[in-house]
PDB file of C-alpha atoms in Angstrom:
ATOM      1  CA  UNK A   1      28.203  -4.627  16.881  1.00  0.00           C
ATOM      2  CA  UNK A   2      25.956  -6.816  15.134  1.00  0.00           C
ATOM      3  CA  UNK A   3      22.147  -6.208  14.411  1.00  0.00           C
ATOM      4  CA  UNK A   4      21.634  -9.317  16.599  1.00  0.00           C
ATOM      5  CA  UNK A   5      23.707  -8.427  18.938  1.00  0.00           C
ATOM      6  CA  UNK A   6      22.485  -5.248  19.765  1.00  0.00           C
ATOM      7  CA  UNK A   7      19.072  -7.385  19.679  1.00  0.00           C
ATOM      8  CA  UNK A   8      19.997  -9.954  22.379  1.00  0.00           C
ATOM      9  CA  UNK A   9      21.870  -7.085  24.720  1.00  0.00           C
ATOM     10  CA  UNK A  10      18.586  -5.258  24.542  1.00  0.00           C
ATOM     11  CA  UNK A  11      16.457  -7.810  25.074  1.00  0.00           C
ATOM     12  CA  UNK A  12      18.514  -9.303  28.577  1.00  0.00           C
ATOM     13  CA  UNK A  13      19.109  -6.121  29.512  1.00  0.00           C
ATOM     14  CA  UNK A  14      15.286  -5.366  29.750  1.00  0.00           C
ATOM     15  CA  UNK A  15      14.554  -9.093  31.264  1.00  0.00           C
ATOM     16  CA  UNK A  16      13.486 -10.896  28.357  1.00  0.00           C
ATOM     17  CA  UNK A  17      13.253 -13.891  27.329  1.00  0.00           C
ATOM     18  CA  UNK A  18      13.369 -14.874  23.318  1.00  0.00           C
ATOM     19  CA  UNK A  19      10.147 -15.946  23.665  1.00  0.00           C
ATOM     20  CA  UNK A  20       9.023 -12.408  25.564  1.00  0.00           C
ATOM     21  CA  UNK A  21      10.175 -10.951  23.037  1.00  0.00           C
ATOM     22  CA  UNK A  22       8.664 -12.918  20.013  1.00  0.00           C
ATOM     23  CA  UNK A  23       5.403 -12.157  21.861  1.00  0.00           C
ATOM     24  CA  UNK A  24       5.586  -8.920  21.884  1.00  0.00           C
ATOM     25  CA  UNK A  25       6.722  -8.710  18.287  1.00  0.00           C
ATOM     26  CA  UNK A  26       3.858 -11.411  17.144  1.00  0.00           C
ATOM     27  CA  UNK A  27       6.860 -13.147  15.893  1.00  0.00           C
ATOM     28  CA  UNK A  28       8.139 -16.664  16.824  1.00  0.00           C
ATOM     29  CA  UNK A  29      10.925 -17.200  19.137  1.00  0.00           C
ATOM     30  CA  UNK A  30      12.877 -18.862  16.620  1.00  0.00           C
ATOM     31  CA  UNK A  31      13.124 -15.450  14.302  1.00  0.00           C
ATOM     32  CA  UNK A  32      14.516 -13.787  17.474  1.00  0.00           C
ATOM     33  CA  UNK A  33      16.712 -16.518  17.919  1.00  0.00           C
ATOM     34  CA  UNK A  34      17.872 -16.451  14.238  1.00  0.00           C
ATOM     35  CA  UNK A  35      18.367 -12.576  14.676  1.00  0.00           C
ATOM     36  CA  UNK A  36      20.701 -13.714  17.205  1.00  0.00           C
ATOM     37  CA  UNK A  37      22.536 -15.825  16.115  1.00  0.00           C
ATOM     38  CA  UNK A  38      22.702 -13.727  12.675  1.00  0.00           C
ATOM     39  CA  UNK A  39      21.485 -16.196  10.860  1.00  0.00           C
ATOM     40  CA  UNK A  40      18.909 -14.242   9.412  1.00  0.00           C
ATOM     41  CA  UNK A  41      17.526 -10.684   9.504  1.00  0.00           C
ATOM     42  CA  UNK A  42      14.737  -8.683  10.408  1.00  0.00           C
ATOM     43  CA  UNK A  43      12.755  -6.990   8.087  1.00  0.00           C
ATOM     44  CA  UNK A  44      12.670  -3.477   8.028  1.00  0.00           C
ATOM     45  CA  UNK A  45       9.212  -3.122   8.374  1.00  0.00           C
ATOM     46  CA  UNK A  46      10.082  -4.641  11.708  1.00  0.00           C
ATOM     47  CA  UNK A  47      13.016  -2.534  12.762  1.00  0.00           C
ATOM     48  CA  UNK A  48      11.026   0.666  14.167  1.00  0.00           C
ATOM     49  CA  UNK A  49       8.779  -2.216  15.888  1.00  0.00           C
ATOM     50  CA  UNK A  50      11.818  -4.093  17.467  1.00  0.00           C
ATOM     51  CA  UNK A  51      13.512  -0.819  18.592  1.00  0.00           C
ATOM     52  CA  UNK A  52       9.857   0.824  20.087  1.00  0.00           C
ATOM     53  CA  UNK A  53       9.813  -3.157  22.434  1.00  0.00           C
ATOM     54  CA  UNK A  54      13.693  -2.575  22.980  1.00  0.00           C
ATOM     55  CA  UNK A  55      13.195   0.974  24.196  1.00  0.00           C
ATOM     56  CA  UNK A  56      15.776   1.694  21.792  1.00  0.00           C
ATOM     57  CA  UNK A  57      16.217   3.278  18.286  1.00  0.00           C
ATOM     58  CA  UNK A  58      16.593   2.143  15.035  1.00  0.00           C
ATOM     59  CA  UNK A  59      19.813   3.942  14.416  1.00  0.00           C
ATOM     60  CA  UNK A  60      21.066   2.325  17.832  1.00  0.00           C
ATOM     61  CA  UNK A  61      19.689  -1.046  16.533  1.00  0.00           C
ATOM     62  CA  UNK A  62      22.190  -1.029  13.695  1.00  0.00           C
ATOM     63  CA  UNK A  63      24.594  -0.170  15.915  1.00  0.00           C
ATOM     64  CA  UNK A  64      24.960   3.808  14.823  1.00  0.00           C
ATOM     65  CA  UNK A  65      26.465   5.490  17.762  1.00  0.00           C
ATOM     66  CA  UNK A  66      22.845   7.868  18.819  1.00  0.00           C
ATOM     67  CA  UNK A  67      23.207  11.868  17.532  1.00  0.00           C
ATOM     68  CA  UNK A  68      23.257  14.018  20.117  1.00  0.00           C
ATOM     69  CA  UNK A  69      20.475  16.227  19.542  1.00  0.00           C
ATOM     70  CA  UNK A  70      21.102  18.625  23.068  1.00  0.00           C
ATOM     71  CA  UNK A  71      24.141  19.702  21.322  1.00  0.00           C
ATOM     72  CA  UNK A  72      21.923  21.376  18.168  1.00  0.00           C
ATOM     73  CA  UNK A  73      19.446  22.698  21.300  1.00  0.00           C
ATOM     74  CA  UNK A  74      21.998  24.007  22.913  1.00  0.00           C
ATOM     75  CA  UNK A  75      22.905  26.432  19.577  1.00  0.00           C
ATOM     76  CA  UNK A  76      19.184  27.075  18.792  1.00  0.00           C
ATOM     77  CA  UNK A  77      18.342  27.789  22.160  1.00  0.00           C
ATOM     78  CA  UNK A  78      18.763  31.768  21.256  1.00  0.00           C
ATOM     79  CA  UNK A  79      16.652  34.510  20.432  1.00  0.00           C
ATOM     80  CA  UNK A  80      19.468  35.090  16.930  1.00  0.00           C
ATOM     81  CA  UNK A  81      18.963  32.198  14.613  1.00  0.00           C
ATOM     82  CA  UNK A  82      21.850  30.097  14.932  1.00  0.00           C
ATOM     83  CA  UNK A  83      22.594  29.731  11.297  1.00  0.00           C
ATOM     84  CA  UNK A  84      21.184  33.354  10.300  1.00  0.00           C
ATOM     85  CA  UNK A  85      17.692  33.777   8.438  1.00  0.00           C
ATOM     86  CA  UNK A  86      19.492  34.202   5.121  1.00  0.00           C
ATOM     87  CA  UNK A  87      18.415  31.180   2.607  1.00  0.00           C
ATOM     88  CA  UNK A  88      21.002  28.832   1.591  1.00  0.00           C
ATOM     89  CA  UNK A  89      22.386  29.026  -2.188  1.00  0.00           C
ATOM     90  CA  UNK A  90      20.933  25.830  -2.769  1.00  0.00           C
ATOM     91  CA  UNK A  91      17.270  27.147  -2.112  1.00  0.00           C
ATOM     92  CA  UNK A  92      18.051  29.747  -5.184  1.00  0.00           C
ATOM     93  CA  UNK A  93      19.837  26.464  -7.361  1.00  0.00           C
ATOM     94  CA  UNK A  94      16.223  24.689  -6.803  1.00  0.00           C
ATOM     95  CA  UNK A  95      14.437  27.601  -7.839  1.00  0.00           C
ATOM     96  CA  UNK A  96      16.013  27.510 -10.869  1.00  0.00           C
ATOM     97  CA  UNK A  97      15.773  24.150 -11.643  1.00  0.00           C
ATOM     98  CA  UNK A  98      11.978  23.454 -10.880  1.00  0.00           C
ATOM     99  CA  UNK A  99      10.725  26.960 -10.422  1.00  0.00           C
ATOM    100  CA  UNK A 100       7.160  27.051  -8.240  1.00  0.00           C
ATOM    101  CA  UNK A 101       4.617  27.426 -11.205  1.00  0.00           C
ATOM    102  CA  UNK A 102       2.757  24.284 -10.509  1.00  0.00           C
ATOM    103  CA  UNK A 103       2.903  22.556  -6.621  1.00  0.00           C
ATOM    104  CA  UNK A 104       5.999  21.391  -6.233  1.00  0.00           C
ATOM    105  CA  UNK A 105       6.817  19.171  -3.032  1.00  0.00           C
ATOM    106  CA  UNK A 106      10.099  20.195  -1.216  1.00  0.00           C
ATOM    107  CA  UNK A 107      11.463  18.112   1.687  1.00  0.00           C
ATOM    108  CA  UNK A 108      13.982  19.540   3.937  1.00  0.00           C
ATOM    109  CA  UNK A 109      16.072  16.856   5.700  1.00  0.00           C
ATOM    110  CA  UNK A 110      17.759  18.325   8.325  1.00  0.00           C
ATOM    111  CA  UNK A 111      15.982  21.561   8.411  1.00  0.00           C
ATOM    112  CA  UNK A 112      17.413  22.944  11.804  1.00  0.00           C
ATOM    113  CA  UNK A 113      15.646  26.154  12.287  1.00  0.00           C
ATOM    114  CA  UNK A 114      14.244  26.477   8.991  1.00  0.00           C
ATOM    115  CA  UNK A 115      15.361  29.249   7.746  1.00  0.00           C
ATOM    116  CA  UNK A 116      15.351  27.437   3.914  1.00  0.00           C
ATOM    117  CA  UNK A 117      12.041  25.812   4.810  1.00  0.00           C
ATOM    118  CA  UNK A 118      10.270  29.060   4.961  1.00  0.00           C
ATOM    119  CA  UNK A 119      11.970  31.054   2.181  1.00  0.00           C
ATOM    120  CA  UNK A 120      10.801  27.883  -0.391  1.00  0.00           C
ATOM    121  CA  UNK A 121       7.332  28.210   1.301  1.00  0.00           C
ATOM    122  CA  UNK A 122       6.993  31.991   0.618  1.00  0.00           C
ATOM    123  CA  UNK A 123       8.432  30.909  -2.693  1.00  0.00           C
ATOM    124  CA  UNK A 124       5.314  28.982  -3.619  1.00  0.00           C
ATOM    125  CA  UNK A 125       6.703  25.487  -2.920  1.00  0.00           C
ATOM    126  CA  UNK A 126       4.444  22.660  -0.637  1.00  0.00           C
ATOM    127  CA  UNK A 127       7.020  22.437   2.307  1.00  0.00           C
ATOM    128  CA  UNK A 128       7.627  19.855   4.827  1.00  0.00           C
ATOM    129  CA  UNK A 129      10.854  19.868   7.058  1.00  0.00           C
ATOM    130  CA  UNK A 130      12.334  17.530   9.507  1.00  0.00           C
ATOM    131  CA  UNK A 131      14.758  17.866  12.441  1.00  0.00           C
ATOM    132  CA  UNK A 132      15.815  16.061  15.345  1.00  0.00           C
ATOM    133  CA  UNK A 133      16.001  19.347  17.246  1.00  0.00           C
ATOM    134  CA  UNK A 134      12.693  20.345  19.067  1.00  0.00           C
ATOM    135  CA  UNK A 135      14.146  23.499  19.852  1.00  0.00           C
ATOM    136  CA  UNK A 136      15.522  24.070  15.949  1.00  0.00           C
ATOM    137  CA  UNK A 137      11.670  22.642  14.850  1.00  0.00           C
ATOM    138  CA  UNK A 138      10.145  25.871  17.482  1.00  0.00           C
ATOM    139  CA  UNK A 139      12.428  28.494  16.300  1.00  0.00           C
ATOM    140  CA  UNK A 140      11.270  27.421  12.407  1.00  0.00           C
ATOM    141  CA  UNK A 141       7.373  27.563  13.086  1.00  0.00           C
ATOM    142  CA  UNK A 142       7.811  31.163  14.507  1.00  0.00           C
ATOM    143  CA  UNK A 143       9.614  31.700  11.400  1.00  0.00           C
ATOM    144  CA  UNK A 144       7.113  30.743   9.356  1.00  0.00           C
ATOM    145  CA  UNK A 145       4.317  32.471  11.718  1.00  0.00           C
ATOM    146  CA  UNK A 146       6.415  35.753  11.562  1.00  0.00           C
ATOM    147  CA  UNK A 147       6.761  35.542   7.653  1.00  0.00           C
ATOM    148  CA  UNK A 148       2.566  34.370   7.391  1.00  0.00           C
ATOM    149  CA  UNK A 149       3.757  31.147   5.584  1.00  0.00           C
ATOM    150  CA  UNK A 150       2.932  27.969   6.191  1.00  0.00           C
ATOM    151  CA  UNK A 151       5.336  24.923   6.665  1.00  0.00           C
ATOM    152  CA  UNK A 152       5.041  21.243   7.842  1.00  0.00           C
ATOM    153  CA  UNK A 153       7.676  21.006  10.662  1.00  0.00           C
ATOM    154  CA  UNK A 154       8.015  18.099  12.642  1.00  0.00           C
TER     155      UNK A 154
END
């Protein structure tokens, strides 16, 4: 499926109208209607906009089948981390690329239950880690709590 597509499936499904939706979007009803009819795009400045009217996501939007997060609860949903507490060899590969002697800025995509989050935090890096598992984000701020290090999960 189509960005429009998805768009106009959305849209009927929740009972509106093009021009319903251009309201709500502060955009006319002819963008919607060129969305439509694909001939023309959104921006993507608009796209987490479009998908918060929709009640949708921006993955589902482009027509990405959704992740299941529940699945990646269901594993971190243990007192054992599910992937161990043991860094990653890649954490040790950064470290000896940019060692920590000035601020360095480390994002972790993906971060699951942070077990490489916190071990580059009590390295000396600036942390911030992201995962689509609330469960996997809770199990990485005790982490860091137990190891008195500091990381931005969310």
């Amino acid at each position: 499926m189509n960005i429009g597509s998805v768009i106009m499936s959305k849209r009927k499904a929740l009972g509106y109208t093009q021009q319903t939706l251009a309201n709500k979007l502060n955009v006319s009803f002819q963008a919607v209607s060129k969305w439509e009819n694909v001939t023309n795009y959104p921006e993507m400045e608009m796209l987490p906009v479009i998908a918060n009217v929709l009640d949708t996501s921006i993955d589902s939007l482009l027509g990405y089948k959704s992740f299941v997060v529940s699945d990646y609860d269901k594993r971190y949903d243990t007192v054992d981390y599910y992937w161990g507490i043991t860094p990653n060899n890649l954490c040790y590969e950064i470290m000896k690329l940019r060692p920590p002697v000035k601020p360095l800025k480390v994002l972790d995509l993906g971060c699951g239950e942070g077990k490489d989050a916190v071990f580059l935090a009590r390295n000396g890096y600036i942390v911030t880690a992201f995962d689509l598992s609330e469960t996997g984000i809770e199990k990485g701020k005790k982490l860091a709590e137990k190891c008195n290090t500091y990381v931005d999960f969310f």
